[in-house]
CSV table of C-alpha atoms (C1' of nucleotides) in Angstrom, one decimal:
chain,number,residue,atom,x,y,z
A,1,UNK,CA,-48.4,70.1,65.8
A,2,UNK,CA,-47.1,69.1,62.5
A,3,UNK,CA,-49.8,67.4,60.5
A,4,UNK,CA,-47.4,64.7,59.3
A,5,UNK,CA,-47.1,63.2,62.7
A,6,UNK,CA,-50.8,63.7,63.4
A,7,UNK,CA,-51.6,61.7,60.3
A,8,UNK,CA,-49.1,59.1,61.4
A,9,UNK,CA,-50.8,58.9,64.8
A,10,UNK,CA,-54.2,58.5,63.2
A,11,UNK,CA,-52.9,55.6,61.2
A,12,UNK,CA,-51.9,53.8,64.4
A,13,UNK,CA,-55.6,53.4,65.2
A,14,UNK,CA,-56.2,51.6,61.9
A,15,UNK,CA,-54.9,51.6,58.4
A,16,UNK,CA,-56.6,54.2,56.2
A,17,UNK,CA,-56.5,55.9,52.9
A,18,UNK,CA,-56.2,59.6,52.4
A,19,UNK,CA,-59.8,59.9,51.7
A,20,UNK,CA,-60.7,57.9,54.9
A,21,UNK,CA,-58.6,60.3,57.0
A,22,UNK,CA,-60.4,63.3,55.6
A,23,UNK,CA,-63.7,61.7,56.3
A,24,UNK,CA,-62.9,60.9,59.9
A,25,UNK,CA,-61.6,64.4,60.5
A,26,UNK,CA,-64.7,66.0,59.0
A,27,UNK,CA,-66.7,65.3,62.1
A,28,UNK,CA,-64.7,67.9,63.8
A,29,UNK,CA,-64.7,70.5,61.2
A,30,UNK,CA,-66.9,72.8,63.2
A,31,UNK,CA,-64.2,72.9,65.9
A,32,UNK,CA,-61.0,72.8,64.0
A,33,UNK,CA,-60.5,73.0,60.2
A,34,UNK,CA,-59.6,69.7,58.7
A,35,UNK,CA,-56.7,69.6,56.2
A,36,UNK,CA,-57.5,69.7,52.5
A,37,UNK,CA,-56.4,67.0,50.1
A,38,UNK,CA,-53.7,69.3,48.9
A,39,UNK,CA,-52.2,68.9,52.4
A,40,UNK,CA,-53.2,65.3,53.0
A,41,UNK,CA,-51.9,63.5,50.0
A,42,UNK,CA,-48.4,65.1,49.9
A,43,UNK,CA,-48.0,64.4,53.6
A,44,UNK,CA,-48.8,60.7,53.0
A,45,UNK,CA,-46.3,60.6,50.2
A,46,UNK,CA,-43.6,62.0,52.4
A,47,UNK,CA,-44.4,59.5,55.2
A,48,UNK,CA,-44.1,56.7,52.6
A,49,UNK,CA,-40.8,58.0,51.3
A,50,UNK,CA,-39.5,58.2,54.8
A,51,UNK,CA,-40.5,54.6,55.4
A,52,UNK,CA,-42.8,55.6,58.3
A,53,UNK,CA,-45.8,54.1,56.6
A,54,UNK,CA,-46.4,51.3,54.1
A,55,UNK,CA,-49.0,51.3,51.4
A,56,UNK,CA,-51.4,48.7,50.1
A,57,UNK,CA,-53.2,49.1,46.8
A,58,UNK,CA,-56.8,47.9,47.2
A,59,UNK,CA,-58.5,47.6,43.8
A,60,UNK,CA,-61.8,49.4,43.5
A,61,UNK,CA,-64.2,48.7,40.8
A,62,UNK,CA,-64.4,51.6,38.4
A,63,UNK,CA,-62.7,53.9,40.7
A,64,UNK,CA,-59.0,54.7,41.4
A,65,UNK,CA,-57.7,52.0,43.6
A,66,UNK,CA,-57.7,52.9,47.3
A,67,UNK,CA,-54.3,53.4,48.8
A,68,UNK,CA,-54.4,52.2,52.3
A,69,UNK,CA,-51.6,53.2,54.5
A,70,UNK,CA,-50.3,51.4,57.6
A,71,UNK,CA,-47.8,52.5,60.1
A,72,UNK,CA,-44.5,50.6,60.0
A,73,UNK,CA,-42.2,49.8,62.9
A,74,UNK,CA,-40.0,52.7,62.1
A,75,UNK,CA,-43.2,54.8,62.0
A,76,UNK,CA,-44.1,53.8,65.5
A,77,UNK,CA,-40.7,54.6,66.8
A,78,UNK,CA,-40.7,58.0,65.0
A,79,UNK,CA,-44.1,58.8,66.4
A,80,UNK,CA,-43.0,57.9,69.9
A,81,UNK,CA,-39.9,60.1,69.6
A,82,UNK,CA,-42.0,63.0,68.4
A,83,UNK,CA,-44.6,62.5,71.1
A,84,UNK,CA,-41.9,62.7,73.8
A,85,UNK,CA,-40.3,65.8,72.5
A,86,UNK,CA,-43.5,67.7,71.8
A,87,UNK,CA,-45.0,67.5,75.2
A,88,UNK,CA,-44.3,71.2,76.0
A,89,UNK,CA,-45.9,72.6,72.9
A,90,UNK,CA,-48.9,74.9,73.0
A,91,UNK,CA,-52.3,73.5,73.8
A,92,UNK,CA,-54.6,75.6,71.8
A,93,UNK,CA,-57.9,73.9,71.0
A,94,UNK,CA,-56.6,72.6,67.8
A,95,UNK,CA,-53.5,70.9,69.1
A,96,UNK,CA,-55.3,69.7,72.2
A,97,UNK,CA,-58.0,68.0,70.2
A,98,UNK,CA,-55.4,66.5,67.9
A,99,UNK,CA,-53.5,65.1,70.9
A,100,UNK,CA,-56.7,63.8,72.4
A,101,UNK,CA,-57.2,61.8,69.2
A,102,UNK,CA,-53.8,60.3,69.6
A,103,UNK,CA,-54.5,59.3,73.2
A,104,UNK,CA,-53.4,55.8,72.7
A,105,UNK,CA,-49.9,56.8,71.9
A,106,UNK,CA,-49.5,58.5,75.2
A,107,UNK,CA,-48.9,56.9,78.6
A,108,UNK,CA,-51.7,57.4,81.0
A,109,UNK,CA,-49.6,59.8,83.0
A,110,UNK,CA,-48.8,61.9,79.9
A,111,UNK,CA,-52.5,61.9,78.9
A,112,UNK,CA,-53.6,63.1,82.4
A,113,UNK,CA,-50.9,65.7,82.3
A,114,UNK,CA,-52.0,66.9,78.9
A,115,UNK,CA,-55.6,67.3,80.2
A,116,UNK,CA,-54.4,69.1,83.3
A,117,UNK,CA,-52.3,71.5,81.2
A,118,UNK,CA,-55.3,72.3,79.0
A,119,UNK,CA,-57.4,72.7,82.1
A,120,UNK,CA,-55.1,75.4,83.6
A,121,UNK,CA,-55.0,77.1,80.2
A,122,UNK,CA,-58.7,77.3,79.9
A,123,UNK,CA,-59.2,78.3,83.5
A,124,UNK,CA,-56.7,81.1,83.1
A,125,UNK,CA,-58.5,82.6,80.1
A,126,UNK,CA,-61.9,82.0,81.7
A,127,UNK,CA,-60.8,84.4,84.4
A,128,UNK,CA,-59.9,87.0,81.8
A,129,UNK,CA,-63.4,86.7,80.2
A,130,UNK,CA,-65.0,87.1,83.6
A,131,UNK,CA,-63.9,90.7,83.6
A,132,UNK,CA,-66.8,92.3,81.7
A,133,UNK,CA,-66.6,95.6,83.4
A,134,UNK,CA,-65.9,98.5,81.1
A,135,UNK,CA,-69.7,99.0,81.2
A,136,UNK,CA,-71.3,102.0,82.9
A,137,UNK,CA,-71.0,105.0,80.7
A,138,UNK,CA,-71.1,103.2,77.4
A,139,UNK,CA,-74.3,101.3,78.2
A,140,UNK,CA,-74.9,98.4,75.8
A,141,UNK,CA,-72.2,99.4,73.4
A,142,UNK,CA,-69.7,97.0,72.2
A,143,UNK,CA,-72.2,94.2,71.4
A,144,UNK,CA,-69.4,92.2,69.7
A,145,UNK,CA,-67.2,92.1,72.7
A,146,UNK,CA,-70.1,91.2,74.9
A,147,UNK,CA,-71.3,88.4,72.7
A,148,UNK,CA,-67.8,87.0,72.2
A,149,UNK,CA,-67.2,87.0,75.9
A,150,UNK,CA,-70.5,85.3,76.7
A,151,UNK,CA,-69.8,82.7,74.1
A,152,UNK,CA,-66.3,82.1,75.4
A,153,UNK,CA,-67.5,81.8,79.0
A,154,UNK,CA,-70.1,79.2,78.0
A,155,UNK,CA,-67.6,77.1,76.1
A,156,UNK,CA,-65.0,77.4,78.8
A,157,UNK,CA,-67.4,76.3,81.5
A,158,UNK,CA,-68.4,73.2,79.4
A,159,UNK,CA,-64.8,72.4,78.6
A,160,UNK,CA,-63.7,72.6,82.2
A,161,UNK,CA,-66.5,70.4,83.3
A,162,UNK,CA,-65.6,67.8,80.7
A,163,UNK,CA,-61.9,68.0,81.6
A,164,UNK,CA,-62.6,67.5,85.2
A,165,UNK,CA,-64.7,64.5,84.5
A,166,UNK,CA,-62.1,63.1,82.1
A,167,UNK,CA,-59.3,63.6,84.5
A,168,UNK,CA,-61.1,61.9,87.3
A,169,UNK,CA,-62.2,59.0,85.0
A,170,UNK,CA,-58.7,58.4,83.8
A,171,UNK,CA,-57.1,58.7,87.2
A,172,UNK,CA,-59.4,56.0,88.6
A,173,UNK,CA,-59.1,53.5,85.7
A,174,UNK,CA,-55.8,52.3,87.0
A,175,UNK,CA,-55.0,53.0,90.6
A,176,UNK,CA,-51.5,51.9,89.9
A,177,UNK,CA,-48.4,52.7,91.8
A,178,UNK,CA,-47.4,55.9,90.1
A,179,UNK,CA,-50.8,57.5,90.3
A,180,UNK,CA,-50.3,57.5,94.0
A,181,UNK,CA,-47.0,59.2,94.1
A,182,UNK,CA,-47.8,61.6,91.3
A,183,UNK,CA,-48.3,65.2,92.5
A,184,UNK,CA,-51.1,67.1,91.0
A,185,UNK,CA,-49.3,69.6,88.8
A,186,UNK,CA,-49.9,73.4,88.9
A,187,UNK,CA,-53.4,74.6,88.5
A,188,UNK,CA,-54.3,77.7,90.4
B,1,UNK,CA,-62.3,85.5,56.7
B,2,UNK,CA,-59.4,87.8,55.7
B,3,UNK,CA,-57.6,89.1,58.7
B,4,UNK,CA,-57.4,92.6,57.1
B,5,UNK,CA,-61.1,93.1,57.3
B,6,UNK,CA,-61.3,91.5,60.7
B,7,UNK,CA,-58.8,94.0,62.1
B,8,UNK,CA,-60.7,96.8,60.3
B,9,UNK,CA,-63.9,95.6,62.0
B,10,UNK,CA,-62.2,95.5,65.4
B,11,UNK,CA,-61.1,99.1,64.9
B,12,UNK,CA,-64.7,100.2,64.5
B,13,UNK,CA,-65.3,99.4,68.1
B,14,UNK,CA,-62.6,101.8,69.2
B,15,UNK,CA,-59.3,103.1,67.8
B,16,UNK,CA,-56.4,100.8,68.8
B,17,UNK,CA,-52.7,100.2,68.2
B,18,UNK,CA,-51.4,97.0,66.9
B,19,UNK,CA,-50.3,96.0,70.3
B,20,UNK,CA,-53.8,96.7,71.7
B,21,UNK,CA,-55.3,94.5,69.1
B,22,UNK,CA,-53.0,91.6,70.0
B,23,UNK,CA,-53.9,92.0,73.7
B,24,UNK,CA,-57.6,92.0,73.2
B,25,UNK,CA,-57.4,88.9,71.0
B,26,UNK,CA,-55.3,87.1,73.4
B,27,UNK,CA,-58.2,86.4,75.7
B,28,UNK,CA,-59.5,84.0,73.0
B,29,UNK,CA,-56.2,82.3,72.3
B,30,UNK,CA,-57.4,79.1,73.8
B,31,UNK,CA,-60.2,78.9,71.3
B,32,UNK,CA,-58.7,80.4,68.1
B,33,UNK,CA,-55.1,81.3,67.6
B,34,UNK,CA,-54.5,85.0,67.6
B,35,UNK,CA,-52.4,86.5,64.8
B,36,UNK,CA,-48.7,87.3,65.4
B,37,UNK,CA,-47.2,90.7,65.1
B,38,UNK,CA,-45.7,89.5,61.8
B,39,UNK,CA,-49.3,89.4,60.5
B,40,UNK,CA,-50.7,92.3,62.4
B,41,UNK,CA,-48.4,95.1,61.6
B,42,UNK,CA,-48.1,94.5,57.9
B,43,UNK,CA,-51.9,94.2,57.8
B,44,UNK,CA,-52.3,97.6,59.5
B,45,UNK,CA,-49.8,99.1,57.1
B,46,UNK,CA,-51.8,97.9,54.1
B,47,UNK,CA,-55.0,99.3,55.6
B,48,UNK,CA,-53.3,102.6,56.0
B,49,UNK,CA,-52.0,102.6,52.5
B,50,UNK,CA,-55.5,101.9,51.2
B,51,UNK,CA,-56.9,104.7,53.2
B,52,UNK,CA,-59.2,102.5,55.2
B,53,UNK,CA,-57.7,103.6,58.4
B,54,UNK,CA,-55.9,106.7,59.7
B,55,UNK,CA,-53.1,106.7,62.2
B,56,UNK,CA,-52.4,108.9,65.2
B,57,UNK,CA,-48.9,109.0,66.7
B,58,UNK,CA,-49.3,109.1,70.5
B,59,UNK,CA,-46.0,109.9,72.2
B,60,UNK,CA,-45.0,107.5,74.9
B,61,UNK,CA,-42.3,108.3,77.4
B,62,UNK,CA,-39.2,106.2,76.8
B,63,UNK,CA,-41.1,103.8,74.5
B,64,UNK,CA,-41.7,103.8,70.8
B,65,UNK,CA,-44.7,106.0,70.2
B,66,UNK,CA,-48.0,104.2,70.0
B,67,UNK,CA,-49.6,104.2,66.6
B,68,UNK,CA,-53.3,104.3,67.2
B,69,UNK,CA,-55.4,103.4,64.2
B,70,UNK,CA,-59.0,104.6,63.5
B,71,UNK,CA,-61.3,103.6,60.8
B,72,UNK,CA,-62.0,106.2,58.1
B,73,UNK,CA,-65.2,106.8,56.2
B,74,UNK,CA,-63.8,104.8,53.3
B,75,UNK,CA,-62.9,102.1,55.8
B,76,UNK,CA,-66.4,101.9,57.0
B,77,UNK,CA,-67.8,101.6,53.5
B,78,UNK,CA,-65.3,99.0,52.5
B,79,UNK,CA,-66.1,97.0,55.6
B,80,UNK,CA,-69.8,97.2,54.9
B,81,UNK,CA,-69.2,96.0,51.3
B,82,UNK,CA,-67.1,93.1,52.5
B,83,UNK,CA,-69.6,92.1,55.2
B,84,UNK,CA,-72.4,91.9,52.7
B,85,UNK,CA,-70.5,89.8,50.2
B,86,UNK,CA,-69.0,87.4,52.8
B,87,UNK,CA,-72.2,86.3,54.4
B,88,UNK,CA,-72.1,82.8,52.7
B,89,UNK,CA,-68.6,82.0,53.8
B,90,UNK,CA,-67.9,79.0,56.1
B,91,UNK,CA,-68.7,79.2,59.7
B,92,UNK,CA,-66.0,77.2,61.4
B,93,UNK,CA,-65.5,78.2,65.0
B,94,UNK,CA,-62.8,80.7,64.0
B,95,UNK,CA,-64.8,82.6,61.5
B,96,UNK,CA,-67.8,82.4,63.7
B,97,UNK,CA,-66.1,83.9,66.7
B,98,UNK,CA,-64.6,86.6,64.5
B,99,UNK,CA,-68.0,87.5,63.1
B,100,UNK,CA,-69.4,87.6,66.6
B,101,UNK,CA,-66.9,90.1,67.6
B,102,UNK,CA,-67.9,92.3,64.7
B,103,UNK,CA,-71.6,92.0,65.6
B,104,UNK,CA,-72.1,95.7,65.5
B,105,UNK,CA,-71.3,95.9,61.9
B,106,UNK,CA,-74.1,93.5,61.1
B,107,UNK,CA,-77.8,94.3,61.0
B,108,UNK,CA,-79.8,92.5,63.6
B,109,UNK,CA,-81.3,90.2,60.9
B,110,UNK,CA,-77.8,89.3,59.6
B,111,UNK,CA,-76.6,88.6,63.1
B,112,UNK,CA,-79.5,86.3,63.9
B,113,UNK,CA,-79.0,84.6,60.6
B,114,UNK,CA,-75.3,84.1,61.3
B,115,UNK,CA,-76.2,82.5,64.7
B,116,UNK,CA,-78.7,80.3,63.1
B,117,UNK,CA,-76.3,79.1,60.4
B,118,UNK,CA,-73.8,78.2,63.0
B,119,UNK,CA,-76.5,76.5,65.0
B,120,UNK,CA,-77.4,74.2,62.1
B,121,UNK,CA,-73.7,73.5,61.4
B,122,UNK,CA,-73.1,72.5,65.0
B,123,UNK,CA,-76.3,70.5,65.3
B,124,UNK,CA,-75.4,68.6,62.1
B,125,UNK,CA,-72.0,67.6,63.4
B,126,UNK,CA,-73.3,66.8,66.8
B,127,UNK,CA,-75.4,64.1,65.2
B,128,UNK,CA,-72.3,62.6,63.7
B,129,UNK,CA,-70.6,62.5,67.0
B,130,UNK,CA,-73.5,60.8,68.6
B,131,UNK,CA,-72.7,57.7,66.6
B,132,UNK,CA,-70.3,56.0,68.9
B,133,UNK,CA,-71.1,52.5,67.8
B,134,UNK,CA,-68.2,50.6,66.3
B,135,UNK,CA,-67.9,49.1,69.8
B,136,UNK,CA,-68.5,45.5,70.4
B,137,UNK,CA,-65.7,43.4,69.2
B,138,UNK,CA,-63.0,46.0,69.8
B,139,UNK,CA,-64.0,46.6,73.4
B,140,UNK,CA,-62.4,49.7,74.9
B,141,UNK,CA,-60.0,50.2,72.0
B,142,UNK,CA,-59.7,53.5,70.2
B,143,UNK,CA,-59.5,55.6,73.3
B,144,UNK,CA,-58.6,58.6,71.2
B,145,UNK,CA,-61.7,58.5,69.2
B,146,UNK,CA,-63.8,58.0,72.2
B,147,UNK,CA,-62.3,60.9,74.1
B,148,UNK,CA,-62.4,63.2,71.1
B,149,UNK,CA,-66.1,62.4,70.5
B,150,UNK,CA,-67.0,62.9,74.1
B,151,UNK,CA,-65.2,66.2,74.1
B,152,UNK,CA,-66.9,67.3,71.0
B,153,UNK,CA,-70.3,66.3,72.3
B,154,UNK,CA,-69.8,68.4,75.5
B,155,UNK,CA,-68.7,71.5,73.6
B,156,UNK,CA,-71.4,71.1,71.0
B,157,UNK,CA,-74.1,70.8,73.7
B,158,UNK,CA,-72.8,73.9,75.4
B,159,UNK,CA,-72.6,75.9,72.2
B,160,UNK,CA,-76.1,74.9,71.1
B,161,UNK,CA,-77.4,76.0,74.4
B,162,UNK,CA,-75.7,79.4,74.1
B,163,UNK,CA,-76.8,79.9,70.6
B,164,UNK,CA,-80.4,79.2,71.5
B,165,UNK,CA,-80.2,81.7,74.3
B,166,UNK,CA,-78.5,84.3,72.1
B,167,UNK,CA,-80.9,83.8,69.2
B,168,UNK,CA,-83.9,84.1,71.5
B,169,UNK,CA,-82.4,87.2,73.2
B,170,UNK,CA,-81.7,88.9,70.0
B,171,UNK,CA,-85.0,88.1,68.4
B,172,UNK,CA,-86.8,89.9,71.1
B,173,UNK,CA,-86.0,93.4,70.1
B,174,UNK,CA,-87.7,95.1,73.0
B,175,UNK,CA,-85.6,93.3,75.6
B,176,UNK,CA,-82.2,94.7,76.3
B,177,UNK,CA,-79.1,92.9,75.3
B,178,UNK,CA,-78.0,91.5,78.6
B,179,UNK,CA,-80.8,89.0,78.5
B,180,UNK,CA,-78.4,87.2,76.3
B,181,UNK,CA,-76.0,87.0,79.2
B,182,UNK,CA,-78.4,85.5,81.7
B,183,UNK,CA,-77.1,82.0,81.8
B,184,UNK,CA,-79.2,79.2,82.8
B,185,UNK,CA,-76.6,77.4,85.0
B,186,UNK,CA,-74.9,74.7,83.0
B,187,UNK,CA,-74.7,71.3,84.7
B,188,UNK,CA,-71.3,70.6,86.1
C,1,DT,C1',-27.9,91.1,86.2
C,2,DA,C1',-31.2,89.3,83.9
C,3,DC,C1',-35.6,89.0,82.4
C,4,DC,C1',-40.3,90.4,81.3
C,5,DG,C1',-43.6,93.8,79.4
C,6,DC,C1',-44.2,97.4,76.4
C,7,DA,C1',-43.9,98.8,71.4
C,8,DT,C1',-42.6,98.7,66.8
C,9,DG,C1',-41.0,96.5,62.7
C,10,DT,C1',-38.8,93.2,58.6
C,11,DA,C1',-37.7,89.1,55.7
C,12,DA,C1',-37.1,84.4,54.9
C,13,DA,C1',-39.2,80.1,55.3
C,14,DC,C1',-43.0,77.3,55.8
C,15,DG,C1',-47.4,75.4,55.5
C,16,DG,C1',-51.8,75.2,53.7
C,17,DT,C1',-55.4,76.4,50.6
C,18,DT,C1',-57.3,76.9,46.1
C,19,DA,C1',-57.9,75.6,41.7
C,20,DC,C1',-57.1,72.5,38.5
C,21,DA,C1',-57.1,67.6,36.2
C,22,DT,C1',-59.2,62.9,35.7
C,23,DG,C1',-63.0,59.6,35.7
C,24,DA,C1',-66.5,56.1,37.0
C,25,DT,C1',-70.9,55.5,39.7
C,26,DT,C1',-75.1,56.6,41.8
C,27,DA,C1',-79.0,59.5,42.9
C,28,DC,C1',-82.3,63.4,41.7
D,1,DG,C1',-78.5,65.7,32.4
D,2,DT,C1',-76.7,67.5,36.4
D,3,DA,C1',-74.9,67.0,40.6
D,4,DA,C1',-72.8,64.6,44.3
D,5,DT,C1',-69.8,60.9,46.1
D,6,DC,C1',-65.8,58.3,45.6
D,7,DA,C1',-60.7,58.7,44.9
D,8,DT,C1',-56.3,60.4,43.6
D,9,DG,C1',-53.1,63.8,42.5
D,10,DT,C1',-50.2,68.5,41.3
D,11,DA,C1',-48.6,73.4,41.4
D,12,DA,C1',-49.0,78.1,42.0
D,13,DC,C1',-50.3,81.2,45.3
D,14,DC,C1',-50.9,83.4,49.7
D,15,DG,C1',-51.0,84.0,54.5
D,16,DT,C1',-48.8,83.2,58.7
D,17,DT,C1',-45.3,82.0,61.7
D,18,DT,C1',-40.6,82.4,63.1
D,19,DA,C1',-36.6,84.6,64.0
D,20,DC,C1',-34.5,88.5,64.0
D,21,DA,C1',-33.6,93.8,65.2
D,22,DT,C1',-34.2,97.8,68.5
D,23,DG,C1',-34.7,99.9,73.0
D,24,DC,C1',-36.5,101.7,77.5
D,25,DG,C1',-38.5,100.8,82.2
D,26,DG,C1',-39.7,98.1,86.0
D,27,DT,C1',-39.0,94.0,88.8
D,28,DA,C1',-36.7,89.6,90.8
DNA sequence: TACCGCATGTAAACGGTTACATGATTAC
DNA sequence: GTAATCATGTAACCGTTTACATGCGGTA
């Protein structure tokens, strides 16, 4: 997923400092680990060097001045290019959530497609978790497996429910031309 | 969480080959990325060198012989020591799921404590996600933030529900384990 | 014929964390 | 006075992925 472009994408929502980015990502730390400053700051420096973001120094009484980064035109173009060519990447929970956060940089069709891809992924693995069987002779053994599967099933059910709602919601928002001719992609 | 000990813990459930370990972890790939062979095999070699596991070569017609690893006595002791001293580590989804899988290596009290820790973590962040406000002047802007928050809230609710069920089930010693599994149907 | 699944392994490259350094302000 | 928050940054270290190498058996 390349954290560089993820940061770039976050900055399209609004200019932020490195510290701000950390803060806004922290709300999701229980789901996906948020990058440390050791990752964040160098990444911002690189974006700046490459001209994909610009920086404004905002003085700050008694503290180091805040460095607020904004996406440049070149940055927007680079992001667009990257979005287009990374559409077939994996959709593990982490990359999925990251892409969700960058929803505004995706066309509606791309976004719906992304949700549907994730849906089929989760549905696939949910079926695997449904197979609890090996029971019988072993009795209640393998508590760990049992707990992990139960946990997985609960999360999967909730996620599928959310995805269905989201897909429906997004599909209805604009009943434009292409939503009609679009086929619903694979999802067994 | 150290993948070395995680693998060691998985092997206490039953002897496995590297390939087996990969397979059984793949069911959870949509939640947490499973280690690649480039991680797995070297880790197993290290465990073997340190005498924490033993290896049996199981001939395999026309294929490389399977190398089935079992935990040694020293391995069990090392695992126990590690479990004891890693109780205050972080409980991000990844480490939490890993610990769940190793439930059998925890005392009941430790397990319940682990679930409760995770519960408070999730509950804390859920409260953060509840704050949707910044709306008003911006209207429907920041679709990404909105989607990510909604997603997070759904998962958090499901997880909290599961945790509560699990904690209750585990706290009642007399009742068998599958009480944990009885799911009160989640709303669609 | 070509590809996928099984089954193991290695080494280079990459990415990220950890630990450190700095320093003022506010809260307990 | 001790800790936490704000705010930035660097460098060494470590773990992981990626890409490669090998090779048989079954399937499309």
